[in-house]
CSV table of C-alpha atoms and ligand atoms in Angstrom, one decimal:
chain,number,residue,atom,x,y,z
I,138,UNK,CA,104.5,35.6,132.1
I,139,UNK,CA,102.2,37.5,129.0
I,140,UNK,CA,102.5,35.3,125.8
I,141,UNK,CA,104.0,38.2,123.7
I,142,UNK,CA,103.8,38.8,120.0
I,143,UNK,CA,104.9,42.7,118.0
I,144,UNK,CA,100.9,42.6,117.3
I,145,UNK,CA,97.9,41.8,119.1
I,146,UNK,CA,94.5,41.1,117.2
I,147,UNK,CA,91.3,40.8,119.0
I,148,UNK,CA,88.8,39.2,117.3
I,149,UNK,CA,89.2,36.3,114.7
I,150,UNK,CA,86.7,37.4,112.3
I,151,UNK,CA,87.1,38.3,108.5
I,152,UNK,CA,89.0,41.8,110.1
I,153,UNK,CA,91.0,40.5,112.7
I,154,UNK,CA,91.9,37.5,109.8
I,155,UNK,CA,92.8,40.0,107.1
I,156,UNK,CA,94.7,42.4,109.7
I,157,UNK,CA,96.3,39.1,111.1
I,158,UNK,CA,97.6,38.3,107.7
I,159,UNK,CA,98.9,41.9,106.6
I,160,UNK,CA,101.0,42.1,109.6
I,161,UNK,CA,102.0,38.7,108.9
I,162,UNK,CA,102.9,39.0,106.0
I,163,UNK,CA,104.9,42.1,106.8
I,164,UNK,CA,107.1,40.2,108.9
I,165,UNK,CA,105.7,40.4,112.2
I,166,UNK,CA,104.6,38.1,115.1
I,167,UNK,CA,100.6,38.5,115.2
I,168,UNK,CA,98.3,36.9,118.6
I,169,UNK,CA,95.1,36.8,117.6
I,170,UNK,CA,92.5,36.6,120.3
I,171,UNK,CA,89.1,34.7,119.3
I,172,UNK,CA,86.5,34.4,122.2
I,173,UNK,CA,84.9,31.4,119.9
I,174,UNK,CA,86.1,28.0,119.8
I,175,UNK,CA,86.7,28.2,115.9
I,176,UNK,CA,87.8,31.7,113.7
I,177,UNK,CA,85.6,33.3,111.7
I,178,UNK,CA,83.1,36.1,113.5
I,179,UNK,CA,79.7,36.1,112.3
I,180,UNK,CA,80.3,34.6,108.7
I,181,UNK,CA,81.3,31.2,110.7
I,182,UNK,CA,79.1,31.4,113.7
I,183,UNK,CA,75.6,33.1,112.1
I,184,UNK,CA,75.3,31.8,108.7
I,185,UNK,CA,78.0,29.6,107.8
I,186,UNK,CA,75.7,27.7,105.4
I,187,UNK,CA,74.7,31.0,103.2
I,188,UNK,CA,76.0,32.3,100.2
I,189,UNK,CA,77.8,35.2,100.6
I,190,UNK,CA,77.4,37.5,96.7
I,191,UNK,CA,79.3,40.6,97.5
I,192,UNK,CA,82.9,40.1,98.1
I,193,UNK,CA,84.9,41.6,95.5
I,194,UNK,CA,86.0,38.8,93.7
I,195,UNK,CA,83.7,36.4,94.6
I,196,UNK,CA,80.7,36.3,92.9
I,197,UNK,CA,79.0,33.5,94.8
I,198,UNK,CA,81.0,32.1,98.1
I,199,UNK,CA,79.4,30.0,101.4
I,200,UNK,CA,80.3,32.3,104.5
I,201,UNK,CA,82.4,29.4,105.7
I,202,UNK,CA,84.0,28.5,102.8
I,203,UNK,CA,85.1,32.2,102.5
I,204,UNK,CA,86.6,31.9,106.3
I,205,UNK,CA,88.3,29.0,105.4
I,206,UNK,CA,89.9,30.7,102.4
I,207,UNK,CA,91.1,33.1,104.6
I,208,UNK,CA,92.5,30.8,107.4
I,209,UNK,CA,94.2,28.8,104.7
I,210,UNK,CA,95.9,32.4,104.0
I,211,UNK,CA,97.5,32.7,107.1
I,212,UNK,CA,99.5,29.3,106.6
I,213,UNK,CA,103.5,30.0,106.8
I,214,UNK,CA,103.1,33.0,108.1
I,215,UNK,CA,103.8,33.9,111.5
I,216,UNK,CA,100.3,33.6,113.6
I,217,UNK,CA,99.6,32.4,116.6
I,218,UNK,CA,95.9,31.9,117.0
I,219,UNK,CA,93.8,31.6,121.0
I,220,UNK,CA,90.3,30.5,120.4
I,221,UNK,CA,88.2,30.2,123.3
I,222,UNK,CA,89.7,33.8,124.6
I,223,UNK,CA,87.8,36.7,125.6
I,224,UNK,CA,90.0,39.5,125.9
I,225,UNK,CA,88.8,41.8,128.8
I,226,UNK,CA,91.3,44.5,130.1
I,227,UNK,CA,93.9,46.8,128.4
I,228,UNK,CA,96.3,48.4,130.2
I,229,UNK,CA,100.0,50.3,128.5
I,230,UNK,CA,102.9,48.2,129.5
I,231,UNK,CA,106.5,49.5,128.5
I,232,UNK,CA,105.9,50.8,125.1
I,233,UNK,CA,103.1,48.6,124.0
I,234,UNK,CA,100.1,47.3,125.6
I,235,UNK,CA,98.8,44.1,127.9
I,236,UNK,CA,95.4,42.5,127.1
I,237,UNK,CA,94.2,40.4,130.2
I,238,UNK,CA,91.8,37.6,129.1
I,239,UNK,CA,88.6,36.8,131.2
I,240,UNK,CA,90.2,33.8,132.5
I,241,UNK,CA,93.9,35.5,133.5
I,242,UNK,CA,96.0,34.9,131.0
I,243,UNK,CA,98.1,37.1,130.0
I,244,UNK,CA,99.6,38.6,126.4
I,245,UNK,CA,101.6,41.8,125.2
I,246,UNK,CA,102.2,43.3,122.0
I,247,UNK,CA,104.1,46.8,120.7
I,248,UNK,CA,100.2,47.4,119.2
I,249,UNK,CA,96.6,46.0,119.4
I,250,UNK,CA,93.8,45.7,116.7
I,251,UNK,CA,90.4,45.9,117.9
I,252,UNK,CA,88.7,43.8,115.3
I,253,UNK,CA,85.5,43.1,117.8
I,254,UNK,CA,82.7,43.2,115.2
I,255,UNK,CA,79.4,43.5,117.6
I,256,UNK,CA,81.5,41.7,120.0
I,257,UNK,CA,82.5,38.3,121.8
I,258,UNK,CA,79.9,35.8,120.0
I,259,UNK,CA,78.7,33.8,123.2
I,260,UNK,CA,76.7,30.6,122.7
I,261,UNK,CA,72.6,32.1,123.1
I,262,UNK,CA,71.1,31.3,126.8
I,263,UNK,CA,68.7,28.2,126.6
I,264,UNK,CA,67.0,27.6,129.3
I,265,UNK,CA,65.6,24.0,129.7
I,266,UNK,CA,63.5,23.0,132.8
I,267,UNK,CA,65.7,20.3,134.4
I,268,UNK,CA,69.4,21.7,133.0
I,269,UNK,CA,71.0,22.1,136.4
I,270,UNK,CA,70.0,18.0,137.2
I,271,UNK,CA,71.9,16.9,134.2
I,272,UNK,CA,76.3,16.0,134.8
I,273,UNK,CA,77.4,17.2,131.3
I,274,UNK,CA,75.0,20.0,129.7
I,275,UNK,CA,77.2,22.2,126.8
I,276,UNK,CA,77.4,25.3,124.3
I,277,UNK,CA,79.8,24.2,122.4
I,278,UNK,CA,81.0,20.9,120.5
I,279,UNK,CA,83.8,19.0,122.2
I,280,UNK,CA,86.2,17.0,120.2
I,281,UNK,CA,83.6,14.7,118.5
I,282,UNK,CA,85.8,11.9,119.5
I,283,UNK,CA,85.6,12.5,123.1
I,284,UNK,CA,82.1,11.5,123.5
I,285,UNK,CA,82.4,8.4,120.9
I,286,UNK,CA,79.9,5.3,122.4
I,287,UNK,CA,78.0,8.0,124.5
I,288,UNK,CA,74.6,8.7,123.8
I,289,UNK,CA,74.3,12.4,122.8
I,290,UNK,CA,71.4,14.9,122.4
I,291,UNK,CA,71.9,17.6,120.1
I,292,UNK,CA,69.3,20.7,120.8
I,293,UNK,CA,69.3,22.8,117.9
I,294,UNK,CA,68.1,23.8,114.0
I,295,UNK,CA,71.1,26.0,113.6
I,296,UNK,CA,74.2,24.9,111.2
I,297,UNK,CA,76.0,24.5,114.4
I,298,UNK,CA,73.6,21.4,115.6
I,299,UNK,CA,73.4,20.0,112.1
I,300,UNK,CA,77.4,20.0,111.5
I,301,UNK,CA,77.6,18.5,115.1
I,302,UNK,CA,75.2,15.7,115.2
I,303,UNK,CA,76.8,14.7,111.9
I,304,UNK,CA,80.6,14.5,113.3
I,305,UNK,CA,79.5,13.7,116.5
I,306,UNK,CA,77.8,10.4,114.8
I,307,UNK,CA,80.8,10.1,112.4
I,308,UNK,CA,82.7,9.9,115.5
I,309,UNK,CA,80.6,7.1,116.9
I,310,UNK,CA,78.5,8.7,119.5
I,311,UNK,CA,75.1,7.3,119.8
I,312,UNK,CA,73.4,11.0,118.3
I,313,UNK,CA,69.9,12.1,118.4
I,314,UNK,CA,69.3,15.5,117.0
I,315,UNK,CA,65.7,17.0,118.3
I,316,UNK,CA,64.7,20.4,117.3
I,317,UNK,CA,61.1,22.3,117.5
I,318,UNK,CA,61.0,23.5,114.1
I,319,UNK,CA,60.8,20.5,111.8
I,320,UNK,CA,63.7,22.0,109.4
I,321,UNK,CA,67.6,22.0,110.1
I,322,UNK,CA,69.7,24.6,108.5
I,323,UNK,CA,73.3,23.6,106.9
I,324,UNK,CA,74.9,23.6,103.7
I,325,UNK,CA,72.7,21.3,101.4
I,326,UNK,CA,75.7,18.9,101.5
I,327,UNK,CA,74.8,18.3,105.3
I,328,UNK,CA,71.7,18.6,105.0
I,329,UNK,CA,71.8,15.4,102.3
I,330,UNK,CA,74.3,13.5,104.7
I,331,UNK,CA,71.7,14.5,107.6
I,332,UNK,CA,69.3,12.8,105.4
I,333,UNK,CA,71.4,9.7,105.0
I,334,UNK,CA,72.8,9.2,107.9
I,335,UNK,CA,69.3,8.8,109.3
I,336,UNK,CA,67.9,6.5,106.9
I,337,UNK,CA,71.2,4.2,108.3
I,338,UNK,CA,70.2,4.7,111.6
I,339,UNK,CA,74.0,6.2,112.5
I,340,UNK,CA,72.0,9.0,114.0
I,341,UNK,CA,68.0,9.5,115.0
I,342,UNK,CA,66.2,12.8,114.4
I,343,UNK,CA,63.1,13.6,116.5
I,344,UNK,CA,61.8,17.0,115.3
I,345,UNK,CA,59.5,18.7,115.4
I,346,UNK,CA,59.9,18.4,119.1
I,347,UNK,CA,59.1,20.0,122.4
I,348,UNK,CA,62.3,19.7,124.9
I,349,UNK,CA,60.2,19.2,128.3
I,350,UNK,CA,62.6,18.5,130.8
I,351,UNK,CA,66.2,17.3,131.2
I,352,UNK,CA,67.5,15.1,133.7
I,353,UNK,CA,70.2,12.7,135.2
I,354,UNK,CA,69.7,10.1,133.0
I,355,UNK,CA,68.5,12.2,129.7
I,356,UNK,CA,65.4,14.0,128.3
I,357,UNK,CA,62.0,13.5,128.2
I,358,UNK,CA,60.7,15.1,124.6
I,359,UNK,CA,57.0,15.4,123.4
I,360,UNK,CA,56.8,14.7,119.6
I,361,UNK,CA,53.5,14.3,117.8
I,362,UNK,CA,51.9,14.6,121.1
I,363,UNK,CA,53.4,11.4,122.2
I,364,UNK,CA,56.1,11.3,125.2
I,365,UNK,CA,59.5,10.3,124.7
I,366,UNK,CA,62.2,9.7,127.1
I,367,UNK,CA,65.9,9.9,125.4
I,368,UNK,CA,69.0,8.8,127.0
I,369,UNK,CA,71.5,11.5,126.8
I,370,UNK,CA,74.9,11.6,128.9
I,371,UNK,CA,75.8,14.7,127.2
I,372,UNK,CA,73.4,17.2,125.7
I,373,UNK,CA,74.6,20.3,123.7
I,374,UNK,CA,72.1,23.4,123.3
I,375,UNK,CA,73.2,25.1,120.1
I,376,UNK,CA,70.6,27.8,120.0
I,377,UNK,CA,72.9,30.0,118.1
I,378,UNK,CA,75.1,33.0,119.2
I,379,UNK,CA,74.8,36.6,120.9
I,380,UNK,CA,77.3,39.1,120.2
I,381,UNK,CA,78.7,40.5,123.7
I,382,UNK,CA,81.1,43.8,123.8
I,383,UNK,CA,80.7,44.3,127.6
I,384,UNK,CA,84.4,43.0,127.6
I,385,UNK,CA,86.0,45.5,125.7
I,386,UNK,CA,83.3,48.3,126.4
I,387,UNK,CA,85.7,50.2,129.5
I,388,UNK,CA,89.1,50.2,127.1
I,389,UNK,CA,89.1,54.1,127.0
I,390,UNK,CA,88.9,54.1,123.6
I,391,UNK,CA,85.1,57.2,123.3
I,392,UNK,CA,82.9,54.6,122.8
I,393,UNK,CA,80.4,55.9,120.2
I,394,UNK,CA,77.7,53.3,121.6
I,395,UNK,CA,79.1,50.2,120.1
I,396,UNK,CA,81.4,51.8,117.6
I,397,UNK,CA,85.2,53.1,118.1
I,398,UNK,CA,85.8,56.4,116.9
I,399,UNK,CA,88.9,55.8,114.5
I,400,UNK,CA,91.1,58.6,112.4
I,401,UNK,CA,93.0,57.6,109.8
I,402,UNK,CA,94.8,54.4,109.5
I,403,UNK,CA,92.5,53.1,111.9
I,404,UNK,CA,94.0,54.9,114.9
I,405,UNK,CA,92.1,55.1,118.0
I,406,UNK,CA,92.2,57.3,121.1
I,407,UNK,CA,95.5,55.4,122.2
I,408,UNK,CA,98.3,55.3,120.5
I,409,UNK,CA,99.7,51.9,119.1
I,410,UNK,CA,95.6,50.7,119.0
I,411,UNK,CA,94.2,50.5,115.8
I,412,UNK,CA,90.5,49.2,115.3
I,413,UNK,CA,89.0,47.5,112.3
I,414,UNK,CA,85.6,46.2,111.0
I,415,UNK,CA,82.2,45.9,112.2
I,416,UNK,CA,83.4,47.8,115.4
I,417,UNK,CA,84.8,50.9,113.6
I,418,UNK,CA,83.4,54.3,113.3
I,419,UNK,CA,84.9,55.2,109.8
I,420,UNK,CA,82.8,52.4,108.5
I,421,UNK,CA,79.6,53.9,110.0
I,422,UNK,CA,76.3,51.6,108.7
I,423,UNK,CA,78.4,49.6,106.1
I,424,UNK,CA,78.6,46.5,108.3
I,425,UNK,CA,80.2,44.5,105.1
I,426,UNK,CA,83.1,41.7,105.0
I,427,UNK,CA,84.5,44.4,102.2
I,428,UNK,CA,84.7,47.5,104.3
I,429,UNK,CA,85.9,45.0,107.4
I,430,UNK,CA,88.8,43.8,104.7
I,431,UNK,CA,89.9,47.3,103.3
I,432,UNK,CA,89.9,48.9,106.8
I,433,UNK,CA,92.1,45.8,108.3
I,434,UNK,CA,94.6,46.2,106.0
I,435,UNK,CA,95.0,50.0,106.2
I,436,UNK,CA,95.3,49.5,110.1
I,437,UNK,CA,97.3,46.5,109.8
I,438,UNK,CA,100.2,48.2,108.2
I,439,UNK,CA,99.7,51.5,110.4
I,440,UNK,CA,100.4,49.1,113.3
I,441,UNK,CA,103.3,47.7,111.7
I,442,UNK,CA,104.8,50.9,111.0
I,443,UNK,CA,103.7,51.9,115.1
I,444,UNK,CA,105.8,48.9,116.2
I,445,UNK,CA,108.7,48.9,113.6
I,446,UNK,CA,108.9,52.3,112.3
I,447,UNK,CA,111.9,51.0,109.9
I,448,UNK,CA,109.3,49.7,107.9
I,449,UNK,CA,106.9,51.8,105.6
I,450,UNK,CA,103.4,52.1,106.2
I,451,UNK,CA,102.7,51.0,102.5
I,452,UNK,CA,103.1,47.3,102.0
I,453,UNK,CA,104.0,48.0,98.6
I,454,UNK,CA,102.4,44.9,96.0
I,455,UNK,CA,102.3,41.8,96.9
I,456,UNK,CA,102.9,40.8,93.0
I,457,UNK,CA,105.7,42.1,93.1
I,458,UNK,CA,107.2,40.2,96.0
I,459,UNK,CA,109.5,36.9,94.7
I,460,UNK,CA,108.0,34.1,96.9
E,781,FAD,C1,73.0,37.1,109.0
E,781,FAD,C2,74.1,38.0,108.5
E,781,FAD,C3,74.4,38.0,107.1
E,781,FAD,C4,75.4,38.8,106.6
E,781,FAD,N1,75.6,38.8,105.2
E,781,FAD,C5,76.6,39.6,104.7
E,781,FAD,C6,76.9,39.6,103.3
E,781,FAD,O1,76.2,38.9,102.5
E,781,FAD,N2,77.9,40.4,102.9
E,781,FAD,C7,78.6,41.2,103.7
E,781,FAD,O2,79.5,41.8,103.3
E,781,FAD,N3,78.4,41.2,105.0
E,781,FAD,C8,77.4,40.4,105.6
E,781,FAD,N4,77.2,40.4,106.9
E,781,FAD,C9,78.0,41.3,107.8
E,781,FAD,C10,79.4,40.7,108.0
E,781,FAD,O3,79.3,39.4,108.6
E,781,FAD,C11,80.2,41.6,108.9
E,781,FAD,O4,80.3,42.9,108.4
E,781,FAD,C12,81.5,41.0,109.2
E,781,FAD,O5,81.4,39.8,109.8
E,781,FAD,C13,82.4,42.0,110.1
E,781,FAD,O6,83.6,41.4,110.4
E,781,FAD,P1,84.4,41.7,111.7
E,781,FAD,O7,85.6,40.9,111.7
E,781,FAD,O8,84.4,43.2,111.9
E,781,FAD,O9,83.4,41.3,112.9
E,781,FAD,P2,82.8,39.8,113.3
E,781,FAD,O10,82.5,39.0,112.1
E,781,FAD,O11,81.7,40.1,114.2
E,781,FAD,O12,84.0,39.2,114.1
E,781,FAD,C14,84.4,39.7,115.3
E,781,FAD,C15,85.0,38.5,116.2
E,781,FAD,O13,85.6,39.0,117.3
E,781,FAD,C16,85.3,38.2,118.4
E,781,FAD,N5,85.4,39.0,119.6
E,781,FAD,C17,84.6,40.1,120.0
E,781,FAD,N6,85.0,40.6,121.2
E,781,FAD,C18,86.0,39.8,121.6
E,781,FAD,C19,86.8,39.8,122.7
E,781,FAD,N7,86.7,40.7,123.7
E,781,FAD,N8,87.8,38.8,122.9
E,781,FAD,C20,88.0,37.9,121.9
E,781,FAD,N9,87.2,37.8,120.8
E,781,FAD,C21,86.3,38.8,120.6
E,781,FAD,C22,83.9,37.7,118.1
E,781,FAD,O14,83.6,36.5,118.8
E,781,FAD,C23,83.9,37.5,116.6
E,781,FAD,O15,84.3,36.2,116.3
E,781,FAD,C24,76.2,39.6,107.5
E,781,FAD,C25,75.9,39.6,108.8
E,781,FAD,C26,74.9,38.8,109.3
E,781,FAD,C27,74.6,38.8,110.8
């Protein structure tokens, strides 16, 4: 059976967040579909440690502090968020639509919002002589806690390594981070705990590093032109992310090359689909959280209206509303 909600949202990043929150907070049951294992689109996965200087408002915000503040919007209201979903094929059922994920499942709404941005963010290829030798090689952090006592290699210089290494030692894995650059990136915050934790020897940093091969038992590592062998039972290459719209690409939506023709309101070729973001037309080369916001919530409430056509398209002010 399709998990069903009156509004489907594909994407989890600052559109599909502000569209996910309009409907919601119009009264409607939003899905919203994130291919990621955490929200956010490329604020959270690209440059969560940078300061973000033009959203209205805002005059200096991190990128992940600014997805946080809109998650934290979306408490109360009624969202159900799916991380770790691609969403792959759209087809009409009844008077709505069904969006298949890439591994089966199911879900069904009155109306979708393509909020895609430059698509499914999947964790960048890295290919390490010896990978296929190794039991537990990953993309993606686990629940820190889950590899607690292990010994862990952390591949990586992007935020994503530095933030894991640091929970994954927190958590009480035995961590060592390696990179090839000798700099991490992370907020300065982690980067000072990075610092500390390995002057306490909670983790051990090896960089820069060459990775030379992986295998059953761990990783052999040149630094300063001396060898090193490293016990790892699990070893996470965070190389960072590529954006992916191959998934969405055949919804017969006149692809534009990677951008959605939209009308007003956001409307697509299909009615009851409404796009938003980095992935519309209307916004053309403004590829800005702003325009991403301002075109969510315009398509946000004409998909409200498409699925409940008792209610108006205009939201009307939400300081008016008595909470
Ligand atoms: C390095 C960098 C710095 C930037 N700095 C700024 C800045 O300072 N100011 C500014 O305004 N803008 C900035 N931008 C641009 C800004 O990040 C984008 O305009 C904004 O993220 C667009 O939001 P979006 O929600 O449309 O798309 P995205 O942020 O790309 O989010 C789309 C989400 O949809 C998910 N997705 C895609 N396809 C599927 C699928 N089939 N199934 C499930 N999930 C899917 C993706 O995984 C992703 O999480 C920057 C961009 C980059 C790369």
């Amino acid at each position: 059976m399709p998990e069903q909600a009156d509004i489907l949202v594909v994407g989890g990043g600052p559109a599909g967040l502000h569209a996910a929150f309009y409907a919601a907070w119009r009264g409607l049951r939003v899905l919203l579909l994130e291919a990621r294992p955490e929200l956010g689109g490329q604020a959270q996965a690209l440059y969560p440690d940078k300061a973000v200087y033009d959203v209205p408002g805002l005059p200096r915000q991190n990128a992940s502090a600014l997805i946080g503040a809109l998650v934290a919007q979306l408490a109360g209201l009624p969202v159900e968020v799916r991380t770790g979903t691609v969403a792959r094929t759209l087809r009409p059922a009844g008077k709505g639509w069904q969006v298949e994920a890439e591994d089966g499942r199911l879900f069904s709404a009155g109306s979708v919002i393509l909020a895609a941005g430059l698509g499914a963010l999947r964790p960048r290829e890295a290919r390490v002589p010896g990978a296929e030798a190794h039991p537990d090689v990953r993309t993606e952090l686990p629940e820190p806690a889950s590899l607690a006592g292990r010994p862990v290699l952390v591949v990586g210089g992007v935020p994503q390594a530095t933030r894991a290494a640091l929970e994954l030692a927190q958590a009480g894995a035995r961590v060592t981070l390696t990179h090839r650059r000798a700099g991490f990136r992370g907020r300065l915050s982690e980067l000072e705990a990075l610092d500390q934790a390995q002057q306490r020897g909670q983790l051990q940093v090896l960089a820069p590093a060459t990775l030379d091969r992986l295998s059953a038992e761990g990783a052999a590592l040149t630094v300063d032109g001396a060898a090193h062998q490293v016990p790892a039972e699990t070893v996470l290459l965070l190389g960072g992310y590529l954006p992916d719209l191959g998934p969405v690409l055949d919804w017969p939506l006149d692809w534009d090359g990677e951008y959605v023709p939209d009308g007003p309101g956001g409307q697509t070729a299909l009615p009851g689909v409404f796009v938003a973001g980095d992935v519309a037309r209307s916004g053309g080369d403004f590829k800005l959280i702003s325009v991403a916001f301002a075109q969510a919530a315009v398509a946000a409430n004409h998909a409200v209206h498409h699925v409940r056509p008792d209610l108006k398209v205009r939201p009307g002010h939400s300081s008016e509303k008595r909470l």
